[in-house]
C-alpha positions as MATLAB code, in Angstrom:
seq = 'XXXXXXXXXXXXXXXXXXXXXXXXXXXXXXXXXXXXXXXXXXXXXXXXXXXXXXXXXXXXXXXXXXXXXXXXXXXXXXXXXXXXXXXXXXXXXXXXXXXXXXXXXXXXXXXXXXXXXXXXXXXXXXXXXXXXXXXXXXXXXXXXXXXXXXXXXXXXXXXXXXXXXXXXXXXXXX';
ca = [
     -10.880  -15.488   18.330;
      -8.196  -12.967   18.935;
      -4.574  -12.791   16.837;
      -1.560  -13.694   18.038;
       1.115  -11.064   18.480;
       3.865  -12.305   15.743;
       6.535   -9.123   16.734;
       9.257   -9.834   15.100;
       8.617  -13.068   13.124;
       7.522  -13.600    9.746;
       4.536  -15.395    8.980;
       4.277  -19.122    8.386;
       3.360  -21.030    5.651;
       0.084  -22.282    7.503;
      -1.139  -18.697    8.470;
      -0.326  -17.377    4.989;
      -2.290  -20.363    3.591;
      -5.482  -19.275    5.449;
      -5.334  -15.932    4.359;
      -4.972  -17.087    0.286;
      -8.700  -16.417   -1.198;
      -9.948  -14.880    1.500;
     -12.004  -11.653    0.010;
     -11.101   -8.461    1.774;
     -14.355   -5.978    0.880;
     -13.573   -2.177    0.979;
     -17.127   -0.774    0.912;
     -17.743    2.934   -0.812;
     -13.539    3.030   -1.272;
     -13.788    5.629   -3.893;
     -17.215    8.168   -3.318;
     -16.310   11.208   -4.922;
     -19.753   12.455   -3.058;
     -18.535   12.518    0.194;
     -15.138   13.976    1.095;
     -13.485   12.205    3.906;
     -10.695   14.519    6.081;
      -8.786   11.516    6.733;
      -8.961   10.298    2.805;
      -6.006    9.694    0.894;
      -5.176   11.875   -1.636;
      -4.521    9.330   -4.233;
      -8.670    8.989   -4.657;
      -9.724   12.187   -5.456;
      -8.050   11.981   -9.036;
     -11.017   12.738  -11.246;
     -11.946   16.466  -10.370;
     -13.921   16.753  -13.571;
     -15.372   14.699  -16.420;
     -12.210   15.993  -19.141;
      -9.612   14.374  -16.586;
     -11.475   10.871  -16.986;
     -11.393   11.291  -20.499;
      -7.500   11.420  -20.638;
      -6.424    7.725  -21.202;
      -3.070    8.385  -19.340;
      -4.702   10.168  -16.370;
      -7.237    7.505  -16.233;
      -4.508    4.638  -16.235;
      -2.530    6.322  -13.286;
      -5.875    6.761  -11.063;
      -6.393    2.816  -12.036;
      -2.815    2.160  -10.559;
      -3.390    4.780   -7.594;
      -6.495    3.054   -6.524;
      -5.221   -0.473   -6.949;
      -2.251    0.216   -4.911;
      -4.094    2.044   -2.354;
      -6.691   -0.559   -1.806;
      -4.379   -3.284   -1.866;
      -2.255   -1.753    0.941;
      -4.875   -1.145    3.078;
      -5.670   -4.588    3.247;
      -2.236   -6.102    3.149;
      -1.434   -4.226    6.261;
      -4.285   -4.971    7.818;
      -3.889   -8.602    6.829;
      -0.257   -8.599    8.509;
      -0.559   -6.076   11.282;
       0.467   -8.206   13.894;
       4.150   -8.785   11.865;
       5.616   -5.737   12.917;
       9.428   -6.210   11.247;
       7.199   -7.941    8.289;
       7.404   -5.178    5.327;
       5.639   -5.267    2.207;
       7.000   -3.785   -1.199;
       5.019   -3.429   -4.363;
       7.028   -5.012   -7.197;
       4.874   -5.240  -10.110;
       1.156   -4.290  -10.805;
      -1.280   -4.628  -14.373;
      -4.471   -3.068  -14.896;
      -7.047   -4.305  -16.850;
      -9.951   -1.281  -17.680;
     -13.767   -3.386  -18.019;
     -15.162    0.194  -19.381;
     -13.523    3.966  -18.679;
     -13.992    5.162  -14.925;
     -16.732    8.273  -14.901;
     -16.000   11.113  -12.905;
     -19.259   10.270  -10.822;
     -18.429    6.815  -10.085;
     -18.889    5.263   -6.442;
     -16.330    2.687   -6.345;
     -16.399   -0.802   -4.521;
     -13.677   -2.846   -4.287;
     -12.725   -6.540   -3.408;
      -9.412   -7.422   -2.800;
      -7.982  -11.315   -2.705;
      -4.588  -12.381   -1.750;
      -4.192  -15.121   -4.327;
      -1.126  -16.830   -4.647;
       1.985  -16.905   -2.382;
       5.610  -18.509   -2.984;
       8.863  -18.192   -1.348;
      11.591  -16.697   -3.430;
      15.123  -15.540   -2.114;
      14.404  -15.170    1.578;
      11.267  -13.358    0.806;
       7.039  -14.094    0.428;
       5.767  -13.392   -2.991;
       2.182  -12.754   -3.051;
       0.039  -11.808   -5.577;
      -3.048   -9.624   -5.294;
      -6.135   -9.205   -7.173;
      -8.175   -5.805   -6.292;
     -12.020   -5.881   -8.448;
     -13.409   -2.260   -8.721;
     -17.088   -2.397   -8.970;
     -19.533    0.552   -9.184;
     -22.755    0.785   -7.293;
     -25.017   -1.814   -9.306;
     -21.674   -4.267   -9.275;
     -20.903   -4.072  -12.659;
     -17.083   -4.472  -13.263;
     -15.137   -1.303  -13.833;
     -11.456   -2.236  -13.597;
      -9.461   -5.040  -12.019;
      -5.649   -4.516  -10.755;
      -3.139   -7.123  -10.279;
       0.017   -6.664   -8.450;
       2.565   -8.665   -6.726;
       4.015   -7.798   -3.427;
       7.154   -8.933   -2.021;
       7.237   -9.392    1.928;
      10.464   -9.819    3.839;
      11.333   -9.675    7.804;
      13.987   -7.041    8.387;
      15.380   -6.303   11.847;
      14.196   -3.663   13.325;
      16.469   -0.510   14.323;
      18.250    0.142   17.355;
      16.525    2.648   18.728;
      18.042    6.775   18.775;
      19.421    7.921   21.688;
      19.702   11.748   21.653;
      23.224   12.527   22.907;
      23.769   16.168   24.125;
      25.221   18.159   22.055;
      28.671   20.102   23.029;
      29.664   23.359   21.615;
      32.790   23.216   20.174;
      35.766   24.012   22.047;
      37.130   27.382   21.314;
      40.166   27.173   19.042;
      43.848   27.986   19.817;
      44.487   31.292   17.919;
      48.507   30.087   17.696;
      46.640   27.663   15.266;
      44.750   29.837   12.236;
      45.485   30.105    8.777;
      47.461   33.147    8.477;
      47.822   34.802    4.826;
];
């Protein structure tokens, strides 16, 4: 069954109901193996075992990857909303054991809740990293805020005139 073109509507509150729950799997979404041309930048963060070790570093590759992973499947999820826009508003990690610099990371991400608020769709988003064996290695929660905005005019390039020359009765003169 094929989806509808939405353009330049927001979703409704049926569609977004069918899409609460639903898992979203993003197979091999960290590998640091295999190095994919067309892979964000974001998920190479761990270029040796030291960098793992540093809490701080570690907590901003757990927000990197969350985010990453979550956006992937949020726009995926609303493609077919073109004016739709999603913004990240708020986001929690919680670390099951430290990330190792040779981990192949799995993740699972579930649209979980959704309320209206203000003119805009509040969802909230649960990403589970898992290694290869499926144990738990972190788990990121983050709310996004989707609103319809119009979409731009579009630009039409107007030529360009040079300036006309000036009147030399009119400079400055010291």
């Amino acid at each position: 069954m094929g989806r509808h073109r939405a353009g330049d509507a927001a979703p409704s509150r049926d569609w977004i109901d069918a899409q609460i729950g639903k898992r979203h799997r993003l197979s091999r979404f960290h590998d640091p193996s295999i190095a994919l041309d067309d892979q964000s930048a974001l998920l190479w963060l761990f270029p040796t075992r030291a960098d793992v070790g540093d809490y701080a570093h570690r907590d901003e590759a757990y927000r990197n990857l969350g985010t990453s992973a979550a956006l992937n499947v949020m726009r995926n999820v609303f493609a077919d909303f073109d004016s739709y826009v999603l913004h990240l508003s708020d986001q929690r990690v919680v670390e099951h054991r430290p990330m190792r610099a040779d981990d192949t990371l799995h993740s699972d991400v579930f649209i979980e809740t959704y309320e209206a608020s203000d003119g805009a769709d509040v969802y909230g988003v649960r990403v589970v990293f898992t290694d290869t064996i499926g144990a738990l290695v972190f788990t990121d929660h983050a709310t996004f805020v989707g609103k319809l905005e119009p979409q731009q005019a579009p630009i039409h390039d107007e030529e360009v005139k040079p300036p006309a020359k000036s009147d030399p009765g009119l400079a400055a003169s010291s």
